[in-house]
Coordinates of C-alpha atoms and ligand atoms in Angstrom, one line a residue:
M29 CA -144.3 -255.6 -13.2
S30 CA -142.2 -258.4 -14.6
M31 CA -143.7 -261.9 -14.6
N32 CA -142.3 -265.4 -14.4
I33 CA -143.8 -267.2 -17.4
L34 CA -143.8 -270.8 -18.5
I35 CA -144.6 -271.7 -22.1
V36 CA -145.5 -275.3 -22.6
D37 CA -145.7 -276.2 -26.3
D38 CA -144.2 -278.9 -28.5
D39 CA -144.1 -276.6 -31.5
Q40 CA -141.0 -274.5 -31.4
V41 CA -142.3 -272.0 -33.9
D42 CA -145.3 -271.3 -31.7
R43 CA -143.2 -271.0 -28.6
T44 CA -140.9 -268.5 -30.3
H45 CA -143.9 -266.5 -31.5
I46 CA -145.5 -266.4 -28.1
K47 CA -142.2 -265.6 -26.4
R48 CA -141.7 -262.6 -28.7
M49 CA -145.1 -261.3 -28.0
M50 CA -144.6 -261.7 -24.2
R51 CA -141.4 -259.8 -24.4
R52 CA -143.2 -257.0 -26.3
I53 CA -145.8 -256.8 -23.6
D54 CA -143.0 -256.4 -21.0
S55 CA -139.4 -256.9 -21.8
S56 CA -138.6 -257.7 -18.2
N57 CA -140.7 -260.9 -18.3
I58 CA -138.8 -264.0 -17.5
I59 CA -139.7 -266.7 -19.9
T60 CA -139.1 -270.4 -19.5
E61 CA -140.0 -273.0 -22.1
A62 CA -141.0 -276.6 -21.9
E63 CA -141.5 -278.8 -25.0
D64 CA -143.6 -281.5 -23.4
A65 CA -145.9 -282.2 -20.5
D66 CA -143.4 -284.1 -18.4
S67 CA -140.6 -281.6 -18.5
A68 CA -143.3 -278.9 -17.7
L69 CA -144.3 -280.9 -14.7
V70 CA -140.7 -281.0 -13.4
L71 CA -140.4 -277.2 -13.8
L72 CA -143.7 -276.6 -12.1
V73 CA -142.7 -278.6 -9.1
E74 CA -139.4 -276.8 -8.8
Q75 CA -140.4 -273.2 -9.5
N76 CA -143.3 -270.8 -9.1
F77 CA -144.7 -269.3 -12.3
D78 CA -147.1 -266.4 -12.4
I79 CA -148.5 -267.5 -15.8
V80 CA -148.4 -270.9 -17.5
L81 CA -149.3 -270.8 -21.2
L82 CA -150.3 -274.4 -22.0
D83 CA -150.7 -275.9 -25.4
Y84 CA -153.6 -278.3 -25.7
T85 CA -152.2 -280.4 -28.6
M86 CA -149.0 -282.1 -27.6
P87 CA -147.8 -285.7 -28.3
Q88 CA -147.8 -288.3 -25.4
K89 CA -149.7 -286.1 -22.9
N90 CA -152.0 -283.3 -24.1
G91 CA -152.5 -280.1 -22.3
L92 CA -155.7 -281.2 -20.6
E93 CA -154.1 -284.3 -19.2
L94 CA -151.2 -282.2 -17.9
L95 CA -153.7 -279.8 -16.3
K96 CA -155.4 -282.6 -14.5
E97 CA -152.1 -283.9 -13.2
I98 CA -151.1 -280.5 -12.0
Q99 CA -154.4 -280.3 -10.1
D100 CA -154.1 -283.8 -8.7
Q101 CA -150.6 -283.1 -7.4
D102 CA -151.7 -279.7 -6.1
I103 CA -148.7 -278.0 -7.6
K104 CA -150.1 -275.0 -9.5
K105 CA -150.7 -273.1 -6.4
H106 CA -149.2 -269.8 -7.5
S107 CA -149.9 -269.9 -11.3
A108 CA -152.6 -268.6 -13.5
I109 CA -153.0 -271.1 -16.3
I110 CA -154.0 -270.1 -19.9
M111 CA -154.8 -272.9 -22.3
M112 CA -154.0 -272.5 -26.0
S113 CA -155.4 -274.5 -28.8
T114 CA -155.7 -274.5 -32.6
S115 CA -159.2 -275.9 -32.2
E116 CA -162.2 -273.5 -31.9
Q117 CA -164.4 -276.2 -30.4
E118 CA -166.4 -274.6 -27.5
E119 CA -166.6 -277.9 -25.7
L120 CA -162.9 -278.2 -25.5
A121 CA -162.6 -274.7 -24.1
L122 CA -165.2 -275.5 -21.5
S123 CA -163.6 -278.7 -20.4
C124 CA -160.2 -276.9 -20.0
L125 CA -161.9 -274.2 -17.9
K126 CA -163.6 -276.8 -15.8
A127 CA -160.3 -278.7 -15.3
G128 CA -158.9 -275.5 -13.8
A129 CA -157.6 -273.4 -16.6
H130 CA -158.1 -269.7 -16.0
D131 CA -158.5 -268.7 -19.6
F132 CA -158.6 -270.3 -23.0
I133 CA -157.3 -268.7 -26.2
I134 CA -157.2 -269.9 -29.8
K135 CA -153.7 -269.9 -31.2
S136 CA -154.7 -268.2 -34.5
D137 CA -156.2 -265.3 -32.5
I138 CA -153.0 -264.7 -30.5
T139 CA -151.9 -261.1 -30.8
G140 CA -150.1 -259.0 -28.3
Y141 CA -153.3 -257.4 -27.3
R142 CA -155.3 -260.7 -27.0
L143 CA -152.5 -262.3 -25.0
R144 CA -152.3 -259.4 -22.7
R145 CA -156.1 -259.5 -22.1
A146 CA -155.9 -263.3 -21.5
I147 CA -153.2 -262.8 -19.0
L148 CA -155.1 -260.1 -17.1
A149 CA -158.3 -262.2 -17.2
A150 CA -156.5 -265.3 -16.0
Q151 CA -154.8 -263.4 -13.2
A152 CA -158.0 -261.9 -12.1
R153 CA -159.7 -265.3 -12.1
F154 CA -156.7 -266.7 -10.3
D155 CA -156.8 -264.0 -7.6
M156 CA -160.5 -264.5 -7.1
E157 CA -160.1 -268.2 -6.8
T158 CA -157.2 -267.8 -4.3
K159 CA -159.3 -265.4 -2.2
L160 CA -162.3 -267.8 -2.3
K161 CA -160.0 -270.7 -1.4
E162 CA -158.6 -268.7 1.5
S163 CA -161.9 -267.7 2.9
Y164 CA -163.2 -271.3 2.4
D165 CA -160.1 -272.6 4.3
K166 CA -160.7 -270.1 7.0
V167 CA -164.4 -271.1 7.4
K168 CA -163.4 -274.7 7.3
Q169 CA -160.7 -274.1 9.9
L170 CA -163.2 -272.3 12.2
A171 CA -165.7 -275.1 11.7
E172 CA -163.1 -277.8 12.4
Q173 CA -160.7 -276.3 14.8
D174 CA -160.9 -275.5 18.5
C175 CA -159.8 -271.9 18.9
L176 CA -158.1 -272.2 22.2
T177 CA -155.9 -275.3 21.6
K178 CA -155.8 -275.3 17.8
L179 CA -156.8 -279.0 18.0
A180 CA -159.4 -280.5 15.8
N181 CA -162.8 -279.9 17.3
R182 CA -165.7 -282.2 18.0
Y183 CA -167.2 -281.9 14.5
F184 CA -163.9 -282.8 12.9
F185 CA -163.4 -285.6 15.4
D186 CA -166.8 -287.1 14.7
E187 CA -166.2 -287.0 10.9
S188 CA -162.7 -288.4 11.2
L189 CA -163.8 -291.3 13.4
K190 CA -166.5 -292.2 10.9
V191 CA -164.0 -292.1 8.0
T192 CA -161.3 -294.0 9.9
I193 CA -163.7 -296.7 10.7
S194 CA -165.1 -297.1 7.2
N195 CA -161.6 -297.1 5.8
N196 CA -160.6 -299.8 8.3
E197 CA -163.5 -302.1 7.6
R198 CA -161.5 -304.8 6.0
Q199 CA -158.1 -304.1 7.4
P200 CA -156.3 -306.4 9.8
H201 CA -155.3 -303.4 12.0
K202 CA -157.3 -302.0 14.9
T203 CA -158.3 -298.5 15.6
A204 CA -157.9 -297.3 19.2
L205 CA -159.9 -294.5 20.7
L206 CA -158.5 -292.8 23.7
L207 CA -161.0 -290.6 25.5
F208 CA -159.9 -288.6 28.5
D209 CA -160.6 -285.7 30.6
L210 CA -158.6 -283.9 33.2
D211 CA -159.1 -284.8 36.8
H212 CA -160.6 -282.0 38.9
F213 CA -160.2 -279.4 36.1
K214 CA -163.3 -277.6 37.3
Y215 CA -161.5 -277.0 40.6
V216 CA -158.7 -275.2 38.8
N217 CA -161.2 -272.9 37.0
D218 CA -163.1 -272.3 40.3
T219 CA -160.0 -271.5 42.3
H220 CA -157.6 -269.9 39.9
G221 CA -160.1 -268.4 37.3
H222 CA -160.8 -269.2 33.7
D223 CA -157.8 -267.5 32.3
V224 CA -155.5 -269.8 34.2
G225 CA -157.8 -272.7 33.2
D226 CA -157.4 -271.8 29.5
L227 CA -153.6 -271.5 29.8
L228 CA -153.5 -274.8 31.6
L229 CA -155.4 -276.5 28.8
Q230 CA -153.0 -275.1 26.2
K231 CA -150.0 -276.4 28.2
V232 CA -151.6 -279.8 28.7
V233 CA -152.2 -280.1 25.0
H234 CA -148.6 -279.0 24.3
R235 CA -147.3 -281.8 26.6
I236 CA -149.6 -284.4 25.1
H237 CA -148.4 -283.5 21.6
T238 CA -144.9 -284.7 22.7
C239 CA -146.4 -288.2 23.3
L240 CA -147.8 -288.4 19.7
R241 CA -146.3 -289.0 16.4
G242 CA -148.4 -286.4 14.6
N243 CA -150.4 -288.7 12.4
E244 CA -153.1 -289.2 15.0
V245 CA -156.4 -287.2 15.2
F246 CA -156.1 -285.4 18.5
S247 CA -159.2 -283.4 19.3
R248 CA -160.6 -281.3 22.0
L249 CA -164.2 -282.3 22.3
G250 CA -165.1 -279.5 24.7
G251 CA -164.2 -278.3 28.2
D252 CA -161.5 -280.5 29.5
E253 CA -162.5 -283.5 27.4
F254 CA -160.1 -284.8 24.7
A255 CA -159.9 -287.7 22.2
I256 CA -157.2 -289.3 20.3
I257 CA -157.8 -291.6 17.4
L258 CA -154.9 -294.1 16.9
N259 CA -155.0 -295.7 13.6
H260 CA -153.3 -298.9 12.5
V261 CA -152.8 -300.3 16.0
D262 CA -151.6 -303.9 16.0
R263 CA -151.7 -304.6 19.7
V264 CA -153.6 -303.4 22.7
G265 CA -150.3 -302.6 24.3
D266 CA -149.5 -299.9 21.6
A267 CA -152.5 -297.8 22.7
E268 CA -151.6 -298.4 26.3
K269 CA -148.1 -297.1 25.7
V270 CA -149.5 -293.8 24.4
A271 CA -151.9 -293.5 27.3
L272 CA -149.1 -294.2 29.8
R273 CA -146.9 -291.6 28.2
I274 CA -149.7 -289.1 28.5
L275 CA -150.2 -289.8 32.2
K276 CA -146.4 -289.5 32.6
V277 CA -146.0 -286.1 31.0
L278 CA -148.8 -284.7 33.1
I279 CA -147.2 -285.7 36.4
K280 CA -144.9 -282.7 36.6
P281 CA -146.8 -279.7 38.1
F282 CA -147.8 -276.9 35.7
C283 CA -146.6 -273.5 36.6
I284 CA -149.0 -270.8 35.5
N285 CA -148.9 -267.2 36.5
G286 CA -146.9 -268.1 39.6
A287 CA -149.3 -270.8 40.6
E288 CA -148.2 -274.5 40.7
I289 CA -151.0 -276.7 39.5
N290 CA -151.1 -280.5 39.6
M291 CA -153.0 -282.2 36.8
A292 CA -153.8 -285.7 35.9
A293 CA -156.1 -287.4 33.5
S294 CA -158.4 -290.4 33.4
I295 CA -158.1 -292.3 30.1
G296 CA -160.7 -294.7 28.7
I297 CA -159.7 -296.8 25.7
S298 CA -161.8 -298.8 23.3
F299 CA -160.9 -300.7 20.1
Y300 CA -162.4 -301.1 16.7
P301 CA -163.4 -303.8 15.7
D302 CA -162.9 -305.6 19.1
N303 CA -165.3 -303.6 21.2
A304 CA -167.5 -301.9 18.6
N305 CA -168.6 -302.0 15.0
S306 CA -169.4 -298.3 14.5
A307 CA -168.0 -295.0 15.3
S308 CA -170.7 -294.0 17.8
D309 CA -170.4 -297.4 19.6
L310 CA -166.7 -297.1 19.8
F311 CA -167.1 -293.6 21.4
K312 CA -169.7 -294.8 23.8
K313 CA -167.4 -297.6 25.0
A314 CA -164.4 -295.4 25.4
D315 CA -166.7 -293.2 27.4
I316 CA -167.7 -296.1 29.7
A317 CA -164.0 -297.0 30.1
M318 CA -163.2 -293.4 31.0
Y319 CA -165.9 -293.4 33.6
K320 CA -164.4 -296.6 35.0
A321 CA -160.9 -295.0 35.0
K322 CA -162.2 -292.2 37.1
H323 CA -163.7 -294.6 39.5
L324 CA -160.5 -296.5 39.8
G325 CA -159.2 -293.3 41.5
R326 CA -158.3 -291.0 38.7
N327 CA -154.9 -290.7 37.0
Q328 CA -155.8 -294.1 35.6
I329 CA -156.2 -295.9 32.3
A330 CA -159.1 -298.3 31.8
F331 CA -159.9 -300.5 28.8
F332 CA -163.4 -301.1 27.8
E333 CA -164.7 -304.5 29.0
D334 CA -168.1 -306.0 28.4
E335 CA -169.1 -306.2 32.0
M336 CA -168.4 -302.5 32.3
Q337 CA -171.3 -301.9 29.9
Q338 CA -173.6 -303.8 32.2
Q339 CA -172.4 -301.8 35.2
F340 CA -172.8 -298.6 33.3
L341 CA -176.3 -299.5 32.3
N342 CA -177.2 -300.4 35.9
R343 CA -175.8 -297.1 37.0
Y344 CA -177.7 -295.3 34.3
R345 CA -180.9 -297.0 35.3
I346 CA -180.4 -296.2 39.0
E347 CA -179.7 -292.5 38.2
N348 CA -182.8 -292.3 36.1
N349 CA -185.0 -293.9 38.7
L350 CA -183.4 -291.7 41.4
K351 CA -184.6 -288.7 39.5
Q352 CA -188.2 -289.6 40.3
A353 CA -187.7 -291.2 43.7
L354 CA -188.5 -288.1 45.7
Y355 CA -191.6 -287.3 43.7
K356 CA -192.7 -290.9 44.0
Q357 CA -192.1 -290.9 47.7
Q358 CA -189.9 -293.9 47.6
F359 CA -187.5 -292.7 50.3
E360 CA -187.8 -293.6 53.9
L361 CA -185.6 -292.8 56.9
F362 CA -184.5 -295.6 59.2
Y363 CA -182.9 -294.6 62.5
Q364 CA -180.1 -296.4 64.2
P365 CA -180.0 -295.7 67.9
V366 CA -176.8 -294.3 69.5
F367 CA -176.2 -295.8 72.9
N368 CA -174.5 -294.5 76.0
C369 CA -171.7 -296.9 76.6
A370 CA -171.8 -296.6 80.4
D371 CA -175.5 -297.5 80.9
S372 CA -176.7 -298.7 77.5
S373 CA -179.4 -296.0 77.4
I374 CA -180.3 -294.4 74.1
I375 CA -178.8 -291.0 73.6
G376 CA -179.9 -290.3 70.1
F377 CA -180.2 -291.6 66.6
E378 CA -178.5 -291.5 63.2
A379 CA -180.8 -291.0 60.3
L380 CA -180.1 -293.5 57.5
L381 CA -181.7 -293.2 54.1
R382 CA -183.6 -296.2 52.6
W383 CA -184.8 -296.3 49.0
H384 CA -187.7 -298.5 48.0
S385 CA -187.0 -298.3 44.3
N386 CA -188.9 -300.0 41.4
D387 CA -186.3 -302.7 41.6
G388 CA -186.7 -303.3 45.3
L389 CA -184.7 -302.0 48.2
I390 CA -181.4 -300.5 47.1
S391 CA -178.5 -300.1 49.5
P392 CA -177.3 -296.5 50.2
E393 CA -173.8 -297.8 49.5
V394 CA -175.0 -298.2 45.9
F395 CA -177.3 -295.2 45.3
I396 CA -175.7 -292.5 47.5
P397 CA -172.5 -292.3 45.3
I398 CA -174.7 -292.1 42.2
A399 CA -176.9 -289.4 43.8
E400 CA -173.7 -287.5 44.7
E401 CA -172.3 -287.7 41.2
S402 CA -175.6 -286.6 39.6
R403 CA -176.0 -283.9 42.3
L404 CA -179.4 -285.4 43.1
I405 CA -178.2 -285.7 46.6
K406 CA -178.8 -282.0 47.1
P407 CA -182.7 -282.2 47.0
I408 CA -182.7 -285.7 48.5
G409 CA -180.4 -284.5 51.3
R410 CA -182.7 -281.6 52.0
W411 CA -185.6 -284.1 52.3
V412 CA -183.6 -286.2 54.7
I413 CA -183.0 -283.1 56.9
S414 CA -186.7 -282.2 57.0
Q415 CA -187.7 -285.7 57.8
A416 CA -185.1 -286.2 60.5
C417 CA -185.9 -282.9 62.1
Q418 CA -189.6 -283.6 62.1
Q419 CA -189.0 -287.1 63.7
I420 CA -186.6 -285.9 66.4
S421 CA -188.9 -283.1 67.4
L422 CA -191.6 -285.8 68.0
W423 CA -189.2 -287.8 70.1
Q424 CA -187.8 -284.8 71.9
A425 CA -191.3 -284.0 73.1
H426 CA -190.7 -287.0 75.4
C427 CA -187.0 -286.8 75.9
P428 CA -185.6 -283.3 75.0
S429 CA -182.0 -284.4 75.2
L430 CA -182.2 -286.9 72.4
T431 CA -179.9 -286.1 69.5
M432 CA -180.2 -286.7 65.8
A433 CA -177.2 -287.4 63.6
I434 CA -177.6 -286.5 59.9
N435 CA -175.2 -287.5 57.2
L436 CA -174.0 -284.7 54.9
S437 CA -172.1 -285.7 51.8
P438 CA -169.4 -283.4 50.3
V439 CA -171.7 -282.4 47.5
Q440 CA -174.4 -281.3 49.9
L441 CA -171.9 -278.8 51.4
L442 CA -171.9 -277.1 48.0
D443 CA -175.7 -276.8 48.0
N444 CA -176.5 -273.1 48.1
L445 CA -179.9 -273.9 49.6
L446 CA -178.5 -276.1 52.4
L447 CA -178.1 -273.5 55.2
S448 CA -181.4 -271.7 54.7
H449 CA -183.1 -275.1 54.5
I450 CA -181.6 -276.2 57.8
K451 CA -182.6 -273.0 59.5
K452 CA -186.1 -273.3 58.1
C453 CA -186.4 -276.9 59.4
F454 CA -185.2 -275.8 62.9
K455 CA -187.8 -273.1 62.9
T456 CA -190.6 -275.3 61.6
Y457 CA -190.0 -278.1 64.1
D458 CA -188.7 -276.0 66.9
I459 CA -185.4 -277.7 67.1
N460 CA -182.6 -276.9 69.4
P461 CA -179.6 -276.9 67.0
Q462 CA -177.4 -278.3 69.8
T463 CA -179.3 -281.6 69.5
I464 CA -178.4 -282.0 65.8
E465 CA -175.1 -283.4 64.7
F466 CA -174.1 -283.3 61.1
E467 CA -171.8 -286.1 60.0
I468 CA -169.3 -285.4 57.4
T469 CA -166.5 -287.5 56.0
E470 CA -162.8 -286.5 55.6
T471 CA -163.2 -286.3 51.9
A472 CA -165.4 -283.3 52.4
L473 CA -162.6 -281.6 54.3
L474 CA -160.1 -282.3 51.6
D475 CA -162.0 -279.9 49.3
D476 CA -160.6 -276.7 50.7
S477 CA -163.1 -274.5 48.8
W478 CA -164.3 -271.5 50.7
Q479 CA -167.8 -272.7 50.4
T480 CA -167.2 -276.1 52.2
Q481 CA -165.3 -274.3 54.9
A482 CA -168.0 -271.6 55.3
V483 CA -170.8 -274.1 55.5
I484 CA -169.1 -276.1 58.2
K485 CA -168.3 -273.0 60.2
N486 CA -171.9 -271.7 59.8
L487 CA -173.4 -274.9 61.0
S488 CA -171.1 -274.9 64.0
E489 CA -171.9 -271.2 64.7
L490 CA -175.6 -272.1 64.5
G491 CA -175.0 -274.4 67.5
C492 CA -175.0 -277.7 65.6
K493 CA -172.5 -280.4 66.3
I494 CA -170.1 -281.6 63.7
A495 CA -169.0 -285.2 63.6
L496 CA -166.2 -286.6 61.5
D497 CA -167.6 -289.9 60.1
D498 CA -165.7 -293.1 59.2
F499 CA -162.6 -292.0 60.9
G500 CA -159.8 -294.5 60.3
T501 CA -160.7 -295.3 56.7
G502 CA -159.3 -292.3 54.9
F503 CA -156.5 -289.9 55.8
S504 CA -157.3 -289.8 59.5
S505 CA -155.6 -286.5 59.5
L506 CA -155.0 -284.8 62.8
S507 CA -154.8 -281.4 61.1
H508 CA -158.5 -281.8 60.1
L509 CA -159.4 -282.2 63.7
H510 CA -157.6 -278.9 64.5
H511 CA -158.7 -276.8 61.5
F512 CA -162.4 -277.6 61.5
P513 CA -164.9 -277.2 64.4
I514 CA -165.2 -280.9 65.0
N515 CA -167.0 -282.1 68.1
T516 CA -167.2 -285.8 67.6
V517 CA -165.2 -288.5 65.8
K518 CA -166.9 -291.7 64.7
I519 CA -164.4 -294.5 64.7
D520 CA -165.1 -296.6 61.6
K521 CA -166.4 -300.1 62.0
S522 CA -163.4 -301.5 60.0
L523 CA -161.2 -300.7 62.9
M524 CA -163.3 -302.9 65.2
P525 CA -161.9 -306.4 65.9
V526 CA -163.4 -308.7 63.2
N527 CA -164.5 -311.4 65.7
E528 CA -164.5 -312.4 69.3
V529 CA -160.8 -313.5 69.2
D530 CA -159.3 -310.9 66.9
F531 CA -157.2 -308.4 68.9
S532 CA -155.0 -307.2 66.0
N533 CA -156.4 -303.6 66.0
E534 CA -156.7 -303.3 69.7
K535 CA -153.5 -301.2 70.2
L536 CA -154.4 -299.0 67.3
I537 CA -157.9 -298.3 68.7
H538 CA -156.5 -297.8 72.1
G539 CA -153.9 -295.2 70.8
L540 CA -156.5 -293.5 68.7
V541 CA -159.0 -293.2 71.6
I542 CA -156.4 -291.8 73.9
M543 CA -155.4 -289.2 71.4
L544 CA -159.1 -288.2 70.7
Q545 CA -159.9 -288.0 74.4
Y546 CA -156.8 -285.9 74.8
L547 CA -158.2 -283.5 72.2
N548 CA -161.5 -283.4 74.1
L549 CA -163.4 -284.9 71.3
N550 CA -166.5 -287.0 71.7
I551 CA -166.1 -290.5 70.4
V552 CA -168.6 -292.8 68.8
A553 CA -167.7 -296.4 68.0
E554 CA -169.5 -297.6 64.9
G555 CA -170.2 -301.2 63.9
V556 CA -170.3 -302.8 67.3
E557 CA -171.4 -306.3 66.5
F558 CA -169.9 -308.5 69.3
Q559 CA -169.9 -308.6 73.0
S560 CA -166.1 -308.4 72.9
Q561 CA -166.2 -305.2 70.9
L562 CA -168.6 -303.7 73.4
A563 CA -166.3 -304.8 76.2
L564 CA -163.4 -303.2 74.4
C565 CA -165.3 -299.9 74.0
Q566 CA -166.3 -299.9 77.7
S567 CA -162.7 -300.6 78.8
L568 CA -161.5 -297.6 76.7
H569 CA -164.3 -295.4 78.0
I570 CA -165.7 -294.6 74.6
Q571 CA -168.8 -292.7 75.4
K572 CA -171.1 -293.7 72.6
L573 CA -171.8 -296.8 70.6
Q574 CA -173.6 -297.8 67.5
G575 CA -173.9 -301.3 66.0
Y576 CA -175.9 -304.3 65.2
L577 CA -175.3 -305.8 68.6
L578 CA -177.3 -303.0 70.1
S579 CA -179.6 -302.2 67.3
K580 CA -179.8 -302.2 63.5
P581 CA -181.2 -299.1 61.8
I582 CA -185.0 -299.5 62.1
P583 CA -188.1 -297.6 60.9
P584 CA -189.5 -295.0 63.3
D585 CA -192.7 -297.0 63.9
E586 CA -190.7 -299.8 65.3
I587 CA -188.9 -297.5 67.6
N588 CA -192.2 -296.1 68.7
K589 CA -193.5 -299.6 69.3
F590 CA -191.1 -300.3 72.1
S591 CA -193.2 -297.9 74.1
L592 CA -190.2 -296.0 73.6
F593 CA -187.5 -298.5 74.0
A594 CA -188.9 -300.2 77.1
N595 CA -188.6 -303.7 75.6
Y596 CA -185.6 -303.0 73.6
P597 CA -182.9 -305.5 74.2
K598 CA -179.9 -304.3 76.3
I599 CA -181.4 -300.9 76.7
T600 CA -182.2 -299.4 80.0
P601 CA -185.5 -297.6 79.3
C602 CA -184.9 -294.0 78.7
V603 CA -187.2 -291.4 80.3
V604 CA -188.8 -291.3 76.9
R605 CA -192.6 -292.0 76.7
Q606 CA -194.7 -292.2 73.6
Ligands
C2E716 P1 -172.4 -294.3 57.5 O1 -172.8 -292.9 57.7 O2 -171.1 -294.8 58.0 O3 -173.5 -295.2 58.3 C1 -173.3 -296.4 59.0 C2 -173.6 -297.5 58.1 O4 -173.1 -298.7 58.8 C3 -175.0 -297.8 57.9 O5 -175.2 -298.4 56.6 C4 -175.4 -298.7 58.9 O6 -176.5 -299.5 58.6 C5 -174.2 -299.6 59.0 N1 -174.0 -300.2 60.3 C6 -174.5 -299.8 61.5 N2 -174.1 -300.7 62.4 C7 -173.4 -301.7 61.8 C8 -172.8 -302.9 62.3 O7 -172.8 -303.2 63.5 N3 -172.2 -303.6 61.4 C9 -172.2 -303.3 60.1 N4 -171.6 -304.1 59.2 N5 -172.8 -302.2 59.6 C10 -173.4 -301.4 60.5 P2 -176.2 -297.9 55.5 O8 -177.5 -297.4 56.2 O9 -176.3 -298.9 54.5 O10 -175.5 -296.6 55.0 C11 -174.4 -296.6 54.3 C12 -173.8 -295.2 54.0 O11 -174.6 -294.5 53.2 C13 -173.7 -294.4 55.3 O12 -172.6 -294.8 56.0 C14 -173.6 -293.0 54.7 O13 -172.3 -292.7 54.3 C15 -174.5 -293.1 53.5 N6 -175.8 -292.6 53.9 C16 -176.9 -293.2 54.5 N7 -177.9 -292.4 54.6 C17 -177.5 -291.2 54.1 C18 -178.1 -289.9 54.0 O14 -179.3 -289.6 54.4 N8 -177.4 -288.9 53.5 C19 -176.1 -289.1 53.1 N9 -175.4 -288.1 52.5 N10 -175.5 -290.3 53.2 C20 -176.2 -291.3 53.7
CA717 CA1 -172.8 -291.6 59.4
CA718 CA1 -169.8 -294.1 59.5

């Protein structure tokens, strides 16, 4: 098979000699000559040669120097290189081989046979090197690339971030780290399956590529989490622009296998050296900012700020303490009485959780969201149900009609153990399910997963009542009232007039109450604090009231103390006896 050969030698006699021998080996060989290193370099850049025969001794630049230049510029990709020299020094041969030559021959030894052997040996070595390089590249790619999206993987990202930061140490520019994950991606996987989830990730990556220049390190860190390292950023606004572009390209729904899927991302951004002085710190801060972005309501961008770290640490501390709170028996249930609006008698209670943490009493408004996010609300919620059932069974021994309202967060509705636990509690404490009302918020109903719907339906079929909590704060959707087995609607305290003279919401409440009454729903007014609010509820014939005016949530012992409510202000003693 004919070969394309380059002979680099300043000595024309030697060149002609070698050329003749090459032709003798195979007359179809195409031979090109170069008389110095520089013209050889030009030829090597322009053409591919199978074999390069390179003389060591040349004026200006010797063969070894040329070889090193070829290596540095990475231009000998397709050539097997044979070094030629008049010197028999072994050391020279060795340094040529080390520098990347595939064989070394002494000019005085050159015969047709010797040259042919050198070519075969050089080609064999070259082939081996190429294969080795290919398999090395493949392994490297596997180690550094995410198979699904072909983006750099976590390992490559970590290494790149470290290198970028150390390269930028004394530079005037900033490095920005954008960390983001896709909002509710898990929901896509759960409802449409992993294949659709995978396709969606690929499409998302494709769209994000259009927002980038190509010189950024864009990595998939795992799952639906991505990172982009922006180097040489002059202003904070430059990173913000990229982030905004990303949010924008994701707005258009994705169409996958006929399904239309909406996606958004929450992006956290941190800067080196402004926010951090190491790669790991920069990452941590982008993570904190991303967490903040999620809390801002998703599809958001958040920059790291110092106080965020404080908030993050607080949250972290609360979550850690929460993990042990059940075991350390730090929880307690308070009960807020629910009153009959007509005669101010107690109809029942709402169980409200209190946490006596190592740092003192922490409000449920603070720890419940953390318990939900960490899923700790599942075991905690089961504990609440047991306690509340036990308590109401004691009070029902005196007044069987008393009801107990128990809050269920959306996460609890996804607790596989919830239903069996409730049934067990009903059995243990001999509870009539009709006297238990589970309070859920509209956010729980927004999750249209089959599990949420099934749990609500099962609870209802068990005989329990379902109340829609905090009505008026969220979507206040009428369709929810239709589609779910709702018995009661709790009008949120924010709808109540804020003081004795505020009547701004009166019409709204009035309309709402008429509508709810028309739908045959029970109504509880929450947050009744003033006499005027009580009067308003009475005038609207709202059946049940809760609020500080009548009673704050209190520990069960205190409720027992009132020789069951006899001395309780504004309450007509119920038939209940201790
Ligand atoms: P929520 O279910 O809407 O409970 C009513 C909240 O309003 C309670 O706050 C109660 O103390 C407060 N409240 C009652 N009357 C008045 C009033 O007249 N004025 C004002 N300003 N507030 C009043 P709390 O106990 O701090 O609970 C806050 C939230 O934490 C609850 O809101 C509920 O969403 C959640 N939560 C409490 N206990 C539990 C629980 O056991 N499980 C779950 N999943 N969530 C719980
Ligand atoms: Ca409630
Ligand atoms: Ca409420």
